[in-house]
Amino acid sequence: MDYRKELADYIFPNITESIEDLEKRYPERNLKEGAKVTRFAPSPTGFLHTGSLFTSLVAYKMAKDSGGIFYLRLEDTDTKREVEGSALLLIKQLHEFGIEADEGYLGNEEKGIYGPYVQSKRKTIYETVIKDMLIKGLAYPCFLSEEDLKELREEQTKNKEITGVYGKYAKYRDLAPEKALEMIKSGLAYVIRFKSSGNHLNKIKCHDEIRGDLELTENDQDIVIYKSDGLPTYHFAHVVDDHFMRTNLVTRGEEWLSSLPIHLELFKALGFKAPKYAHLPVIMKLDNGNRRKLSKRKDKEASVDFFLESGFEPHALLVYLMTIVNSNYEDFIVTSKDYDLGHFKMSLKKMSLDGALFDNAKLEFYAKEVLSKMNKDEISFKATEWAKVYSPELLSFIEKDPARFKEILNIEREKKNPRKDYAKYSDIYPVIRFFDHDEYLKMLEETKLEFNENIFIETIKNFLKLYKDKGFALDLDENTWFTNVKEVASKVGFCTDNKLYKEDPSKWAGNTNDACEIIRVAMTLRKVTPNLFAIMKILGEEEVKNRIEIIQNKI
Ligand code: GLU
């Protein structure tokens, strides 16, 4: 009598398929040589973590660069940690970053023939494999209770031994199947464990695509593969899913590296070819001079939502993350000035293991670069989309005159070295707010007028009067406008020849820069702004005149 078969049939009466059937149902993928099949396998336990975005970017790029497949698998077997709605949110957030899966769980639908791509829907697949393992003696029911396990751990700790269920401590690994069957029939709770044949005194050789060749301690733990709630553990689901979904490169967080021997042993025991692995460094943060992991609880940067809300262009965050992934990416940008990630070929070999330090200043730098490279249509469209969700004040500014908004954003944009005023969409409104007449008046209330203290107030008044009377020459080119400013400036005793001025500034009431500054402060209430001529053109003759009068009354 084959008791193992009887036991397996008793536990899984409805499983009629075999591993061979699964092999047929999920055939090898027919891809060109070298094409990578990668996946992103989030657990629906909350928002998209910046570390997960990093992981998904790597998986996505490895697939794209090699003409392979990037798919998404939802790992929802930890029902206790599941947060409702988070699976859909993850997909939405990935979509905002332009990381679209070719296949897999896509939110409201699934795509591809290797599904289901949601682990909780794959129960029969796991059970098919486990049933087969029970029959082959590769797995067994274990009746150790929580209490037993606690006692075992205590004893092992006391004896300074490795903790866990292994070797002589794996009390039920050699229990006769007919006896196990009896115990199950009597209603005893159990889990199913893998019967390891390893020895922790041995080392195994393995390879990581980032770290190279490694020697790790062989696994000898009889790990749980099937929990009492009828769901698989991560270790088991990883092996089964990545095998039957035909993943050939697993990219995942380095916290899984220590479990690699378990996974390799499982692959071998099942006769499956193991994929390649790349264990990615964790993103760290400097905190009071110490490096620590980016923490979900403590750090706002741990959630990608923070960046979206703050108005970072999602693409800019990806560019920044890519500089962490590959240090040579920065050289690529410097020489190519190309921010299209599709044009850069990522290499796991060039990934630094200790370089994953989150650097806000660097992010801001790249964010400014990316926004400055957009044309006026793109940036105004994206800023508007952002404002619709996050900034009513910017949105109301835009809605008053969308075409004008576009022109404002276009100031000093269409040139070789465009201005870099904005790192994020939220930086726009504070910079351009003065364009709005009512806001200008509000700002005038809020702030002190800051003219150059070295210029007599009478000179400023005089200059403004003469300038207003003369007219602003806004309908012609910038040179004519500037000549006009200079003409007025010289009338109030300003030097318009820089060289001459430098020889002895004390001889003059001011210079051309001072004249421009008076106009700038009058128009914008600021000393630093983008191109003044462009600003005045957008304001228009009428409003320029208006503002001069407002300032005249104020000083
Ligand atoms: N669900 C696992 C996690 O979120 C995935 C790890 C993996 O990619 O294999 O950590």
Coordinates of C-alpha atoms in Angstrom, one line a residue, residues 190-435:
Y190 CA -0.7 20.8 10.8
V191 CA 1.4 22.6 8.3
I192 CA 3.4 21.1 5.4
R193 CA 7.1 21.3 5.5
F194 CA 9.8 20.7 2.9
K195 CA 12.1 17.8 3.8
S196 CA 15.5 19.4 3.5
S197 CA 18.4 17.2 2.6
G198 CA 21.0 19.9 3.3
N199 CA 23.6 20.3 6.1
H200 CA 24.5 23.7 7.5
L201 CA 28.1 22.6 7.8
N202 CA 28.3 22.7 4.1
K203 CA 28.8 25.7 1.8
I204 CA 27.1 26.0 -1.5
K205 CA 28.3 28.0 -4.4
C206 CA 25.9 30.4 -6.0
H207 CA 25.9 33.5 -8.1
D208 CA 24.3 36.9 -7.9
E209 CA 24.2 39.1 -10.9
I210 CA 25.3 42.1 -8.8
R211 CA 27.6 40.5 -6.2
G212 CA 29.2 37.8 -8.4
D213 CA 30.1 34.4 -7.1
L214 CA 29.1 33.7 -3.5
E215 CA 29.5 30.9 -1.0
L216 CA 26.5 30.6 1.3
T217 CA 25.7 28.1 4.0
E218 CA 23.6 25.2 2.8
N219 CA 20.0 25.1 3.9
D220 CA 19.0 22.4 6.3
Q221 CA 15.8 23.9 7.6
D222 CA 12.6 22.0 7.0
I223 CA 10.8 25.2 6.1
V224 CA 7.0 25.5 6.0
I225 CA 5.8 25.5 2.5
Y226 CA 2.0 25.2 3.1
K227 CA 0.6 27.1 6.1
S228 CA -2.3 26.0 8.2
D229 CA -4.5 28.6 6.4
G230 CA -4.0 26.7 3.2
L231 CA -1.7 29.3 1.6
P232 CA 1.9 28.9 0.6
T233 CA 4.8 30.6 2.2
Y234 CA 6.9 33.2 0.3
H235 CA 9.7 30.7 -0.2
F236 CA 7.5 28.1 -1.8
A237 CA 5.4 30.4 -3.9
H238 CA 8.5 32.1 -5.2
V239 CA 9.9 28.9 -6.5
V240 CA 6.6 27.6 -8.0
D241 CA 5.6 30.9 -9.5
D242 CA 8.9 31.9 -10.9
H243 CA 9.3 28.5 -12.4
F244 CA 5.8 28.3 -14.0
M245 CA 5.8 31.9 -15.1
R246 CA 9.2 31.2 -16.6
T247 CA 11.1 34.0 -15.0
N248 CA 14.7 33.9 -15.8
L249 CA 16.0 36.8 -13.8
V250 CA 14.7 37.4 -10.3
T251 CA 15.4 41.0 -9.1
R252 CA 14.5 41.5 -5.5
G253 CA 15.6 43.2 -2.3
E254 CA 18.8 42.1 -0.7
E255 CA 16.8 41.0 2.4
W256 CA 16.1 37.8 0.4
L257 CA 19.8 36.9 -0.2
S258 CA 20.0 34.9 3.0
S259 CA 17.1 32.8 1.9
L260 CA 18.7 32.0 -1.4
P261 CA 20.0 28.6 -0.3
I262 CA 16.4 27.6 0.6
H263 CA 15.2 28.6 -2.8
L264 CA 18.0 26.9 -4.6
E265 CA 17.4 23.7 -2.7
L266 CA 13.7 23.8 -3.5
F267 CA 14.4 24.4 -7.2
K268 CA 16.8 21.4 -7.2
A269 CA 14.5 19.1 -5.3
L270 CA 11.7 19.8 -7.7
G271 CA 13.9 19.4 -10.7
F272 CA 13.3 22.9 -11.9
K273 CA 16.0 25.1 -13.4
A274 CA 16.7 28.0 -11.0
P275 CA 16.5 31.5 -12.5
K276 CA 19.4 34.0 -12.2
Y277 CA 19.2 36.3 -9.2
A278 CA 20.0 39.9 -8.6
H279 CA 19.6 41.1 -5.0
L280 CA 19.3 44.8 -5.0
P281 CA 20.7 47.1 -2.3
V282 CA 18.3 48.7 0.1
I283 CA 17.9 52.5 -0.2
M284 CA 19.6 54.2 2.7
K285 CA 19.3 57.6 4.2
L286 CA 21.8 59.7 6.1
D287 CA 20.4 60.5 9.5
N288 CA 22.7 62.6 11.8
G289 CA 25.7 61.3 10.0
N290 CA 24.6 57.7 10.2
R291 CA 23.4 55.5 7.4
R292 CA 20.1 53.8 8.0
K293 CA 17.4 52.2 5.9
L294 CA 14.8 54.4 4.5
S295 CA 12.0 53.8 6.9
K296 CA 8.3 53.6 6.1
R297 CA 7.5 55.1 9.4
K298 CA 10.0 57.8 9.8
D299 CA 10.8 59.1 6.3
K300 CA 8.4 60.9 4.0
E301 CA 10.6 60.0 1.1
A302 CA 9.9 56.3 1.7
S303 CA 6.6 56.7 0.0
V304 CA 6.5 57.6 -3.7
D305 CA 3.3 59.5 -3.0
F306 CA 5.4 62.0 -1.2
F307 CA 7.2 62.8 -4.5
L308 CA 4.0 62.9 -6.5
E309 CA 2.3 65.2 -4.0
S310 CA 5.3 67.5 -3.8
G311 CA 5.1 67.8 -7.6
F312 CA 8.2 66.0 -8.7
E313 CA 7.9 64.9 -12.2
P314 CA 7.7 61.1 -11.9
H315 CA 10.2 60.7 -14.7
A316 CA 12.7 62.8 -12.8
L317 CA 12.5 60.5 -9.8
L318 CA 13.3 57.6 -12.2
V319 CA 16.2 59.5 -13.6
Y320 CA 17.5 60.0 -10.1
L321 CA 17.0 56.4 -9.1
M322 CA 18.8 55.3 -12.2
T323 CA 21.8 57.3 -11.0
I324 CA 21.7 55.1 -8.0
V325 CA 21.3 51.9 -10.0
N326 CA 24.2 52.6 -12.3
S327 CA 26.9 55.1 -11.5
N328 CA 27.9 55.4 -15.1
Y329 CA 24.4 56.7 -15.9
E330 CA 25.6 60.2 -14.8
D331 CA 28.4 60.1 -17.3
F332 CA 25.9 59.1 -19.9
I333 CA 23.8 62.1 -19.1
V334 CA 26.7 64.5 -19.1
T335 CA 27.9 63.4 -22.5
S336 CA 24.5 62.8 -24.1
K337 CA 22.3 65.3 -22.3
D338 CA 19.7 62.7 -22.9
Y339 CA 17.2 62.0 -20.2
D340 CA 15.3 59.3 -22.1
L341 CA 15.9 56.2 -20.0
G342 CA 15.1 54.0 -23.0
H343 CA 18.4 55.2 -24.5
F344 CA 20.5 54.1 -21.7
K345 CA 21.4 50.4 -21.3
M346 CA 21.4 49.4 -17.7
S347 CA 23.9 46.9 -16.3
L348 CA 23.6 45.0 -13.1
K349 CA 27.3 44.6 -13.1
K350 CA 27.7 48.3 -12.7
M351 CA 25.5 48.6 -9.7
S352 CA 27.2 49.8 -6.7
L353 CA 26.3 47.9 -3.5
D354 CA 26.9 50.7 -1.1
G355 CA 25.8 53.6 -3.2
A356 CA 22.1 53.4 -2.6
L357 CA 22.0 56.5 -0.4
F358 CA 19.0 58.8 -0.9
D359 CA 20.2 62.2 -1.7
N360 CA 17.6 64.9 -1.9
A361 CA 19.9 67.6 -3.3
K362 CA 20.8 65.3 -6.2
L363 CA 17.2 64.5 -6.8
E364 CA 16.4 68.3 -6.9
F365 CA 19.3 68.8 -9.3
Y366 CA 18.0 66.1 -11.8
A367 CA 14.5 67.2 -11.3
K368 CA 15.4 70.7 -12.4
E369 CA 17.2 69.3 -15.4
V370 CA 14.3 67.2 -16.5
L371 CA 11.8 70.0 -16.2
S372 CA 14.1 72.4 -18.0
K373 CA 14.3 70.0 -20.9
M374 CA 10.6 69.8 -21.5
N375 CA 9.0 72.0 -24.1
K376 CA 6.3 74.5 -23.1
D377 CA 3.4 72.3 -24.1
E378 CA 4.7 69.4 -22.2
I379 CA 5.5 71.2 -19.0
S380 CA 2.3 73.2 -19.0
F381 CA 0.2 70.1 -19.6
K382 CA 1.9 68.2 -16.8
A383 CA 1.9 71.1 -14.4
T384 CA -1.8 71.5 -15.1
E385 CA -2.5 67.8 -14.5
W386 CA -0.5 68.0 -11.2
A387 CA -2.4 71.2 -10.2
K388 CA -5.7 69.5 -10.8
V389 CA -5.0 67.0 -8.1
Y390 CA -2.7 68.9 -5.7
S391 CA -2.8 72.6 -6.0
P392 CA -6.1 74.6 -6.3
E393 CA -4.2 77.9 -6.3
L394 CA -2.0 77.0 -9.3
L395 CA -5.0 75.5 -11.0
S396 CA -7.0 78.7 -10.6
F397 CA -4.1 80.7 -11.9
I398 CA -3.8 78.5 -15.0
E399 CA -7.5 78.5 -15.7
K400 CA -7.7 82.3 -15.9
D401 CA -5.6 82.1 -19.0
P402 CA -4.0 78.8 -20.0
A403 CA -2.2 80.3 -23.0
R404 CA -0.6 82.9 -20.9
F405 CA 0.5 80.3 -18.4
K406 CA 2.2 78.5 -21.2
E407 CA 4.0 81.6 -22.3
I408 CA 5.1 82.3 -18.7
L409 CA 6.6 78.8 -18.5
N410 CA 8.2 79.4 -21.8
I411 CA 10.4 82.2 -20.6
E412 CA 14.0 81.3 -21.3
R413 CA 13.0 77.8 -22.2
E414 CA 13.7 77.6 -25.9
K415 CA 17.4 78.1 -25.6
K416 CA 20.5 76.0 -25.4
N417 CA 20.8 76.4 -21.6
P418 CA 17.2 76.8 -20.5
R419 CA 16.5 78.3 -17.0
K420 CA 16.2 75.9 -14.2
D421 CA 13.8 77.6 -11.9
Y422 CA 11.7 74.6 -11.0
A423 CA 12.6 71.3 -9.4
K424 CA 8.9 70.4 -9.0
Y425 CA 5.5 71.6 -10.2
S426 CA 4.9 73.0 -6.7
D427 CA 7.8 75.4 -7.3
I428 CA 6.0 77.1 -10.1
Y429 CA 3.3 79.0 -8.4
P430 CA 5.4 80.9 -5.9
V431 CA 7.7 82.0 -8.7
I432 CA 5.0 83.1 -11.1
R433 CA 2.3 84.3 -8.7
F434 CA 3.2 88.0 -9.3
F435 CA 1.9 87.8 -12.8

